[in-house]
Short mmCIF file of C-alpha atoms and ligand atoms in Angstrom, two decimals:
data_model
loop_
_atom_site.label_atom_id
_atom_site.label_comp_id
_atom_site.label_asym_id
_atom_site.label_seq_id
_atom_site.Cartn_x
_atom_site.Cartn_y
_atom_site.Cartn_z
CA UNK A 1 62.21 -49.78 -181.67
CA UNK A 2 59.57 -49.45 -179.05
CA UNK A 3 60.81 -50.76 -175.68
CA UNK A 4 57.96 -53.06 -173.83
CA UNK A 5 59.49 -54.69 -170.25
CA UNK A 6 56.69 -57.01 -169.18
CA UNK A 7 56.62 -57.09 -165.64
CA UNK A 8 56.03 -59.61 -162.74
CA UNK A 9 56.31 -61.09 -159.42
CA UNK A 10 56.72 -58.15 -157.57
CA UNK A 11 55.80 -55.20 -160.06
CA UNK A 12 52.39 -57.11 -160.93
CA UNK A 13 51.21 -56.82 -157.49
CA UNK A 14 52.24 -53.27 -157.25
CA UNK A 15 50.24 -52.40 -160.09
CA UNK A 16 47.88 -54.14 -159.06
CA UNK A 17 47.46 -52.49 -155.42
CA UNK A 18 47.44 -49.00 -157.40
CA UNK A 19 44.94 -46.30 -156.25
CA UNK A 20 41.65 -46.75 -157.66
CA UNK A 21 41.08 -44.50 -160.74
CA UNK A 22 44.49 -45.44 -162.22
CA UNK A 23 45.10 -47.34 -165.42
CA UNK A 24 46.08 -51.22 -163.96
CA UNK A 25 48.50 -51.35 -166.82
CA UNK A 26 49.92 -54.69 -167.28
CA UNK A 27 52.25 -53.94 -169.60
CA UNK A 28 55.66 -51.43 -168.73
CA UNK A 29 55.24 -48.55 -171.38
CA UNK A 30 58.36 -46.43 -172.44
CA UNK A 31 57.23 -42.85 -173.39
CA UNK A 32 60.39 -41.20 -174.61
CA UNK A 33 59.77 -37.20 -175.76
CA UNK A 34 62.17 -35.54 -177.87
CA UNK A 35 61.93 -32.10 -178.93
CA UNK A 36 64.80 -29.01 -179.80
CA UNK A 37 63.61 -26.84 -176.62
CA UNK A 38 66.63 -26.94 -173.56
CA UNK A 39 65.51 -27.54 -170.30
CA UNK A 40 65.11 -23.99 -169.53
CA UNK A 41 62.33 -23.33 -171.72
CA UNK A 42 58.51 -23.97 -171.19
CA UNK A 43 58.10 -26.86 -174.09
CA UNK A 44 60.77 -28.64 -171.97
CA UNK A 45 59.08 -28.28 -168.77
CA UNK A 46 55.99 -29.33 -170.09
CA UNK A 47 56.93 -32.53 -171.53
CA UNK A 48 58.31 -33.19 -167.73
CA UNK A 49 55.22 -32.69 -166.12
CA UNK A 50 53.69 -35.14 -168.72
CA UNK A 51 56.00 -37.81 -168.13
CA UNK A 52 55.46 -37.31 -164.34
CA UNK A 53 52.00 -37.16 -164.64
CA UNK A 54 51.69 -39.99 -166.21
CA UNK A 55 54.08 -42.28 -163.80
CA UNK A 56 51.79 -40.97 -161.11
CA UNK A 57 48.25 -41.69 -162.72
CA UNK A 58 49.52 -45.18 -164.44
CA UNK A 59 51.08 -46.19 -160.93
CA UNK A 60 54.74 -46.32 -162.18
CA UNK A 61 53.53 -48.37 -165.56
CA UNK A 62 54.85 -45.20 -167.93
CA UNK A 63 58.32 -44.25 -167.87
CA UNK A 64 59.04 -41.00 -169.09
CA UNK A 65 62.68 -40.40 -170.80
CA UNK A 66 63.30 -36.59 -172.32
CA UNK A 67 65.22 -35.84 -175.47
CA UNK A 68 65.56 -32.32 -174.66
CA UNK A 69 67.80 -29.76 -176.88
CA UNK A 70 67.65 -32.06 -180.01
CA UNK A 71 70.07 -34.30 -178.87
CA UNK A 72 68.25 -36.78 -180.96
CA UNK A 73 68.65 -34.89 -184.09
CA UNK A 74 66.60 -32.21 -185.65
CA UNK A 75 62.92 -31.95 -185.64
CA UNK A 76 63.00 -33.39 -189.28
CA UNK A 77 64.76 -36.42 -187.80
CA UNK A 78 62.52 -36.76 -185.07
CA UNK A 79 60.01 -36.58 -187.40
CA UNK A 80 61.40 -39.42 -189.42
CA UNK A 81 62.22 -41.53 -185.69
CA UNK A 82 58.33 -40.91 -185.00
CA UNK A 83 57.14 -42.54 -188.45
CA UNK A 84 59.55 -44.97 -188.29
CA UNK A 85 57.89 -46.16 -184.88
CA UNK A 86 61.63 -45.52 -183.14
CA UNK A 87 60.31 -42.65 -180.67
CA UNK A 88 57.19 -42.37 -178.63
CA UNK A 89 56.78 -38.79 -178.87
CA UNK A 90 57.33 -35.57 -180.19
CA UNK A 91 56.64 -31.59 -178.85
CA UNK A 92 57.78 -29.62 -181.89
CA UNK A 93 57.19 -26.86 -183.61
CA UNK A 94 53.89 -26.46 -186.21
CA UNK A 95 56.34 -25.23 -188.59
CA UNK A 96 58.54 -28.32 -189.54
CA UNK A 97 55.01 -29.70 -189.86
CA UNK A 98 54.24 -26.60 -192.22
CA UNK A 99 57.15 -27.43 -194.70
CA UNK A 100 54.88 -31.02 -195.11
CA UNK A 101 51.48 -30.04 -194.82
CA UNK A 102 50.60 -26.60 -196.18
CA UNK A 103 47.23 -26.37 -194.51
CA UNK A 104 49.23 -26.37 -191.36
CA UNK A 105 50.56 -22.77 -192.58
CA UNK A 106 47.43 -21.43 -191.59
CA UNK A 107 48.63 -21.11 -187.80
CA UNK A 108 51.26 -18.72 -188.56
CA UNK A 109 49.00 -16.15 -190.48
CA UNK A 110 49.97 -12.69 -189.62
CA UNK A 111 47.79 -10.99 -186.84
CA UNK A 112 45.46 -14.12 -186.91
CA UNK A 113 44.96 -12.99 -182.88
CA UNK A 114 46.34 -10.47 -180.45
CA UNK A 115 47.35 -12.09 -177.77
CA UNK A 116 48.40 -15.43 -175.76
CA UNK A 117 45.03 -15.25 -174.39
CA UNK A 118 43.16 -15.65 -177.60
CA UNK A 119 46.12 -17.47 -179.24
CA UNK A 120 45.71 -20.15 -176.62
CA UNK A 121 41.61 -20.43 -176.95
CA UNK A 122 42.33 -20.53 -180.73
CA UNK A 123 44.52 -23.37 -180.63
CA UNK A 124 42.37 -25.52 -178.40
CA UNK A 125 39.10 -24.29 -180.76
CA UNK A 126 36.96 -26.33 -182.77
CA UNK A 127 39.26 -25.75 -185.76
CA UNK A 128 42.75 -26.51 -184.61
CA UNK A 129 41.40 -29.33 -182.73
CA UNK A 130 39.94 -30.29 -186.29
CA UNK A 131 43.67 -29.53 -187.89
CA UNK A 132 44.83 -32.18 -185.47
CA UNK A 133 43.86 -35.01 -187.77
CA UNK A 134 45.74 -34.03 -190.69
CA UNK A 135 48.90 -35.57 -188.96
CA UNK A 136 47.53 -39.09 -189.40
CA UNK A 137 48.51 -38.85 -193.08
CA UNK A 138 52.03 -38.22 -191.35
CA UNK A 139 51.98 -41.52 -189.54
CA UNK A 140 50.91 -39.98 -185.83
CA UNK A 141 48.30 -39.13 -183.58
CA UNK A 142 48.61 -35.21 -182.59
CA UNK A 143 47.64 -35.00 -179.12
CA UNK A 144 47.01 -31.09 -179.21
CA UNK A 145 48.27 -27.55 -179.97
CA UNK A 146 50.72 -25.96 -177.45
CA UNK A 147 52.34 -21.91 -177.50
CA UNK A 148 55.30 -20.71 -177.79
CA UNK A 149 54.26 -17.08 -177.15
CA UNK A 150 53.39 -14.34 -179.88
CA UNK A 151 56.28 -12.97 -182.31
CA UNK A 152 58.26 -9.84 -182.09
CA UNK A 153 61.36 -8.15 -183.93
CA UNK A 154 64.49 -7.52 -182.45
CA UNK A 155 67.34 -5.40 -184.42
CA UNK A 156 70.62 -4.17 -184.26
CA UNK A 157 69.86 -1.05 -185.65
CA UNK A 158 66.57 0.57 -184.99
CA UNK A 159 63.31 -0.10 -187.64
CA UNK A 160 60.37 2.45 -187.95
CA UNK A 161 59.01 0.34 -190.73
CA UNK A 162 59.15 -2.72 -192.77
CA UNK A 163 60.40 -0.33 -195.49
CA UNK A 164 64.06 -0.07 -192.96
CA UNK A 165 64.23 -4.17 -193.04
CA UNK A 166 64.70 -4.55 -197.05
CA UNK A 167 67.99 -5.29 -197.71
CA UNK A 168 68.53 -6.32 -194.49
CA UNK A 169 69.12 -9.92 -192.88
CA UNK A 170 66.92 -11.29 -190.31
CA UNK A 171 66.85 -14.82 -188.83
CA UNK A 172 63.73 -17.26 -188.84
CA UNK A 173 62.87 -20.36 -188.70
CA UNK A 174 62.81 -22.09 -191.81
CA UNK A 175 59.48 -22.78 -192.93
CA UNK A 176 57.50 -21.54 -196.00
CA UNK A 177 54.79 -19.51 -194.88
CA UNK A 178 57.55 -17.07 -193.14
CA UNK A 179 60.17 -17.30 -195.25
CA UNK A 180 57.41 -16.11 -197.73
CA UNK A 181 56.24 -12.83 -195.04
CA UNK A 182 60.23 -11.73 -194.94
CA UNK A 183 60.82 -12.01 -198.71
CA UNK A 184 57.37 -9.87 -199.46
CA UNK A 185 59.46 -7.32 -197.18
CA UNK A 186 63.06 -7.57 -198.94
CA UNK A 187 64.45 -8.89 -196.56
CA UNK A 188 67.06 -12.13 -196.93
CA UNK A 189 65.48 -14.82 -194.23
CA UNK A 190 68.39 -16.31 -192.80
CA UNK A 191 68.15 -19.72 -190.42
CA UNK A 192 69.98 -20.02 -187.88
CA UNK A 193 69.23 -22.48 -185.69
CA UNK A 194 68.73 -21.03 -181.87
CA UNK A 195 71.55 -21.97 -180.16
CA UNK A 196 73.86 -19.73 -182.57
CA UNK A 197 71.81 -17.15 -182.64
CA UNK A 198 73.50 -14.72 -180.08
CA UNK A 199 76.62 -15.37 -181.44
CA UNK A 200 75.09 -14.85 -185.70
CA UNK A 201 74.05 -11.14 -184.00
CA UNK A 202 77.45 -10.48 -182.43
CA UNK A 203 79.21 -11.35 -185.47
CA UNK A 204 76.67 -9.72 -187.94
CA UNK A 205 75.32 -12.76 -189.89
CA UNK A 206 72.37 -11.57 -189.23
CA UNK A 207 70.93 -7.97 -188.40
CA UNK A 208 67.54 -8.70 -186.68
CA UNK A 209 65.35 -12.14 -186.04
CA UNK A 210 62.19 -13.06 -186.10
CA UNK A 211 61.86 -14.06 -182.02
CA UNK A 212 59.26 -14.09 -178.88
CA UNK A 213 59.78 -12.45 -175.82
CA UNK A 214 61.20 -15.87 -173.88
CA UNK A 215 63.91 -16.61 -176.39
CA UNK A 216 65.53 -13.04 -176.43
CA UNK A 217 65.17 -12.88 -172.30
CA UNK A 218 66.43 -16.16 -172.31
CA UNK A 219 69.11 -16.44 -174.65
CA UNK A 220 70.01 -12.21 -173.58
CA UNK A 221 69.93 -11.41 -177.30
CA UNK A 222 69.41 -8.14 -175.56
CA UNK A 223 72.86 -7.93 -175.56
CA UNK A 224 73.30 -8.35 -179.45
CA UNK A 225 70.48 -6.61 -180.83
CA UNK A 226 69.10 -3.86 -178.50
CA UNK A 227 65.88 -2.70 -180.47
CA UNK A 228 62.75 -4.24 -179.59
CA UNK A 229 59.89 -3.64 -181.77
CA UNK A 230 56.88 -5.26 -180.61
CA UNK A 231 54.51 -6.45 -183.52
CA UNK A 232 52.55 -9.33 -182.29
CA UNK A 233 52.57 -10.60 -185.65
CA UNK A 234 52.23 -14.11 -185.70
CA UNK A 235 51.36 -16.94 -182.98
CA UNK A 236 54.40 -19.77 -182.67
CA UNK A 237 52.34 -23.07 -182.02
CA UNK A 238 53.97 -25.90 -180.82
CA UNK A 239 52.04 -29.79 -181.58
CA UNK A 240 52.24 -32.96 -179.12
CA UNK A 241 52.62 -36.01 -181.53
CA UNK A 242 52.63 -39.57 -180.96
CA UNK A 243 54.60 -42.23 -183.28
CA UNK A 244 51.19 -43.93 -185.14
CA UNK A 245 52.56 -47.57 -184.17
CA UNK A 246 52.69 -46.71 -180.25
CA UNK A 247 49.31 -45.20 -180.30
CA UNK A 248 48.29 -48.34 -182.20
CA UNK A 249 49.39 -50.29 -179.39
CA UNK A 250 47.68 -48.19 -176.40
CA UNK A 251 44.78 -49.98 -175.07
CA UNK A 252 41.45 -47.33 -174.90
CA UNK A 253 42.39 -46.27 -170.98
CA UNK A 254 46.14 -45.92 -171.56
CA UNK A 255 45.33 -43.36 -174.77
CA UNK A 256 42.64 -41.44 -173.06
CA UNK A 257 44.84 -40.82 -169.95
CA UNK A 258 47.76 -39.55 -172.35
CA UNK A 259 45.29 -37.48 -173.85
CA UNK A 260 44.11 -35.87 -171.06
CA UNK A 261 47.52 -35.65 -169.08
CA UNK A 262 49.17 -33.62 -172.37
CA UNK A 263 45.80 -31.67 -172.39
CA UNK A 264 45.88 -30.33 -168.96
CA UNK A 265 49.85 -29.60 -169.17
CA UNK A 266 49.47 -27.87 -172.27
CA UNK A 267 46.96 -25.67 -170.58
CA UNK A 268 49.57 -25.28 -167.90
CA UNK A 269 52.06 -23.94 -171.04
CA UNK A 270 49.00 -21.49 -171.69
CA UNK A 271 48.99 -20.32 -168.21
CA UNK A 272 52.81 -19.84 -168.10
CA UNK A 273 52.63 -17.70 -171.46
CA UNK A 274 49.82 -15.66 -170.02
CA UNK A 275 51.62 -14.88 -166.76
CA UNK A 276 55.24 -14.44 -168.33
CA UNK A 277 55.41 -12.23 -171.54
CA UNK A 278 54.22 -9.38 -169.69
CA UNK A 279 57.25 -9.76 -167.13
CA UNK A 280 59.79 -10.59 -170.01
CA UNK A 281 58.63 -7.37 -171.21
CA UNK A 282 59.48 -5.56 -168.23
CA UNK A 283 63.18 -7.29 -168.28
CA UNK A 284 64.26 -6.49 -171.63
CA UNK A 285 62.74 -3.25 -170.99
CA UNK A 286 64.64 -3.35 -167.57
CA UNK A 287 68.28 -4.44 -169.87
CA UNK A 288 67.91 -0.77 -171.40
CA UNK A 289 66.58 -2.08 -174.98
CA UNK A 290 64.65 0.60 -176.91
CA UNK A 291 61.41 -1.37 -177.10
CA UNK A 292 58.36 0.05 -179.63
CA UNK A 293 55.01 -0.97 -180.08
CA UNK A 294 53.92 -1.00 -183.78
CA UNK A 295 50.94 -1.72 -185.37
CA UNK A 296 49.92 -3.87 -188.14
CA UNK A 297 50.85 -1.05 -190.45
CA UNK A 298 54.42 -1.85 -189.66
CA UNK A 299 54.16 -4.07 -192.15
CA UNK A 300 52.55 -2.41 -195.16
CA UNK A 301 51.16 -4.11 -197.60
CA UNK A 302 52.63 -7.35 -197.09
CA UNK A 303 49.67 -8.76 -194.99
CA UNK A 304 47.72 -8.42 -198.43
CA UNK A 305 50.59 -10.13 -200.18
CA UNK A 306 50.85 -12.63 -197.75
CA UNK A 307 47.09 -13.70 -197.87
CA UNK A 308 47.33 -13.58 -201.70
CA UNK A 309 49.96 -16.40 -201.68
CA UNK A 310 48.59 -18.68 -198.39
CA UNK A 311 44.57 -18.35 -198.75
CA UNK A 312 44.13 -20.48 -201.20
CA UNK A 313 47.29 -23.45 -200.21
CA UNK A 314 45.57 -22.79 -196.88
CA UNK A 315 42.16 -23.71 -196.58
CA UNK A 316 41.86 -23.47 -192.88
CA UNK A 317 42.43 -19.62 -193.01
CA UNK A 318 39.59 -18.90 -193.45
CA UNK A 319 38.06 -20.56 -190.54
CA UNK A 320 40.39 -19.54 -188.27
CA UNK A 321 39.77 -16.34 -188.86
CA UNK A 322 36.58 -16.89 -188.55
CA UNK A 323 36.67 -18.17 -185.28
CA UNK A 324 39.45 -15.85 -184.03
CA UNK A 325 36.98 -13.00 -184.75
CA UNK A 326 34.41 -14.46 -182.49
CA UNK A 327 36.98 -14.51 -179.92
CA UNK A 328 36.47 -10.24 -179.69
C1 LIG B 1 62.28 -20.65 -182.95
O1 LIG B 1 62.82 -21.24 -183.90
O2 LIG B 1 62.19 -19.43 -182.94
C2 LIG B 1 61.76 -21.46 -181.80
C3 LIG B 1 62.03 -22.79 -181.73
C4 LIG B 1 61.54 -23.51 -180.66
C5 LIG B 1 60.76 -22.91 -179.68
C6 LIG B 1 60.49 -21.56 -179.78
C7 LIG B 1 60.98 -20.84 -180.85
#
């Protein structure tokens, strides 16, 4: 349930004597953010600099509370909390909202863009900004598209080509449109949730995953698998949501300052992308990993496949691609 504290006397006045500018809230809004990122990682800090962002623009009138590390359940859960009007707000990954809307598969097509650079003007474009309004058949308001860098391999053993993954396990994240790219390849997609992830390497459950650069710096797979091959292959987009019912109840100023506070700190994610993957490079490089750049043809001719399942459940493919071209 949505927590509302009216306030008075004392708070009243102090909203009242708020700079000018800011939102003279009358009512005390509770803006609790879940999401499966720890505190270490970007998503996390994000969501902080929303919640204090807002305290300081709505004089004290939003509270902020974090759900960091899932400790409110998976992102399927949260999903469910945010329908059910039970939490504010979600920062979670575009691929739990893939396994419910297909269209949304369209992010994660294979060498859609380079880079975080384009990746980030891509996801703030005229078509993922028009992708947004899909989630209303969900029950929520998406706020905007967020990064979680590009995505690389890392291995045991070292892989020339996706002809040495076949027969092999590697972890993902479970969600269609790359359990689909792995199984083109032969290879058994294996979730494993991240905070098991070293330990699935170390033990061999797994022989490679599907991972950006801040996840194996962060969580030293290094240590576990200690070939890097860098592919690029897919962007990892992360969505802002808001439960429907509290958006619903958000007068016009209080939902065009959240908008614009989770729009400027998701350009701060952008910027933190931009300036760290090239130094996580240089640190796994620095742990010793063998680290290879391949090309598309890595992957042989499972981009073709690929396309040949996802263009046509994915409409917005094309236009992406479209617009990622114009990019250069
Ligand atoms: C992953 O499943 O690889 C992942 C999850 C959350 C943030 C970044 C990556």
């Amino acid at each position: 349930m949505k927590r509302r504290t009216f306030l008075t006397g004392a708070g009243l006045a102090a909203v009242a004597l708020a700079a000018p500018g800011i939102v003279h809230a009358a009512t005390k809004r509770t803006l609790r953010i879940g999401m499966i990122t720890p505190g270490s990682h970007f998503w996390t800090q994000t969501m902080e600099r929303v919640g204090a962002s807002m305290a300081d623009r709505s004089g004290g009138a939003f509270e902020t509370q974090l759900f960091p590390s899932g400790q409110l359940g998976n992102e399927a859960t949260m999903i469910q909390q945010l329908q059910a009007g039970g939490l504010e707000m979600g920062f979670l990954t575009v691929a739990e909202f893939s396994n419910r809307l297909d269209d949304m598969a369209a992010l994660f097509t294979p060498y859609l863009v380079p880079d975080v650079a384009r990746a980030s003007k891509l996801l703030t474009g005229p078509t993922a900004t028009a992708m947004l309004d899909q989630l209303t058949g969900l029950g929520m308001k998406g706020l905007g598209f967020g990064l979680g860098g590009m995505r690389h391999l890392i291995s045991r053993d070292a892989v020339a080509s996706s002809g040495d993954l076949a027969g092999r396990k590697y972890r993902i994240t479970p969600f269609a449109p790359l359990r689909d790219f792995y199984e083109l390849m032969n290879v058994a997609p294996t979730p494993v949730p991240l905070p098991g992830l070293f330990d699935a390497l170390a033990n061999g459950q797994v022989d490679g995953a599907d991972i950006d650069l801040e996840l194996a710096w962060k969580l030293k797979l290094f240590d576990q698998a200690p070939n890097l091959t860098v592919t690029n292959q897919m962007m990892f987009p992360v969505v802002a949501v808001v439960s429907g019912r509290y958006w619903a109840a958000l007068d016009d100023a209080e939902k065009a300052m959240l908008s614009e506070v989770v729009s400027e700190q998701i350009d701060w994610l952008f910027a933190q992308y931009a300036e760290f993957e090239p130094k996580w490079l240089d640190d796994l490089k620095g742990t010793g990993m063998t680290v290879t750049v391949a090309s598309p043809d890595f992957f042989g001719d499972t981009l073709t496949k690929w396309h040949g399942i996802w263009d046509a459940r994915a409409p917005s493919i094309a236009a992406l691609q479209a617009e990622a071209k114009a990019l250069g």
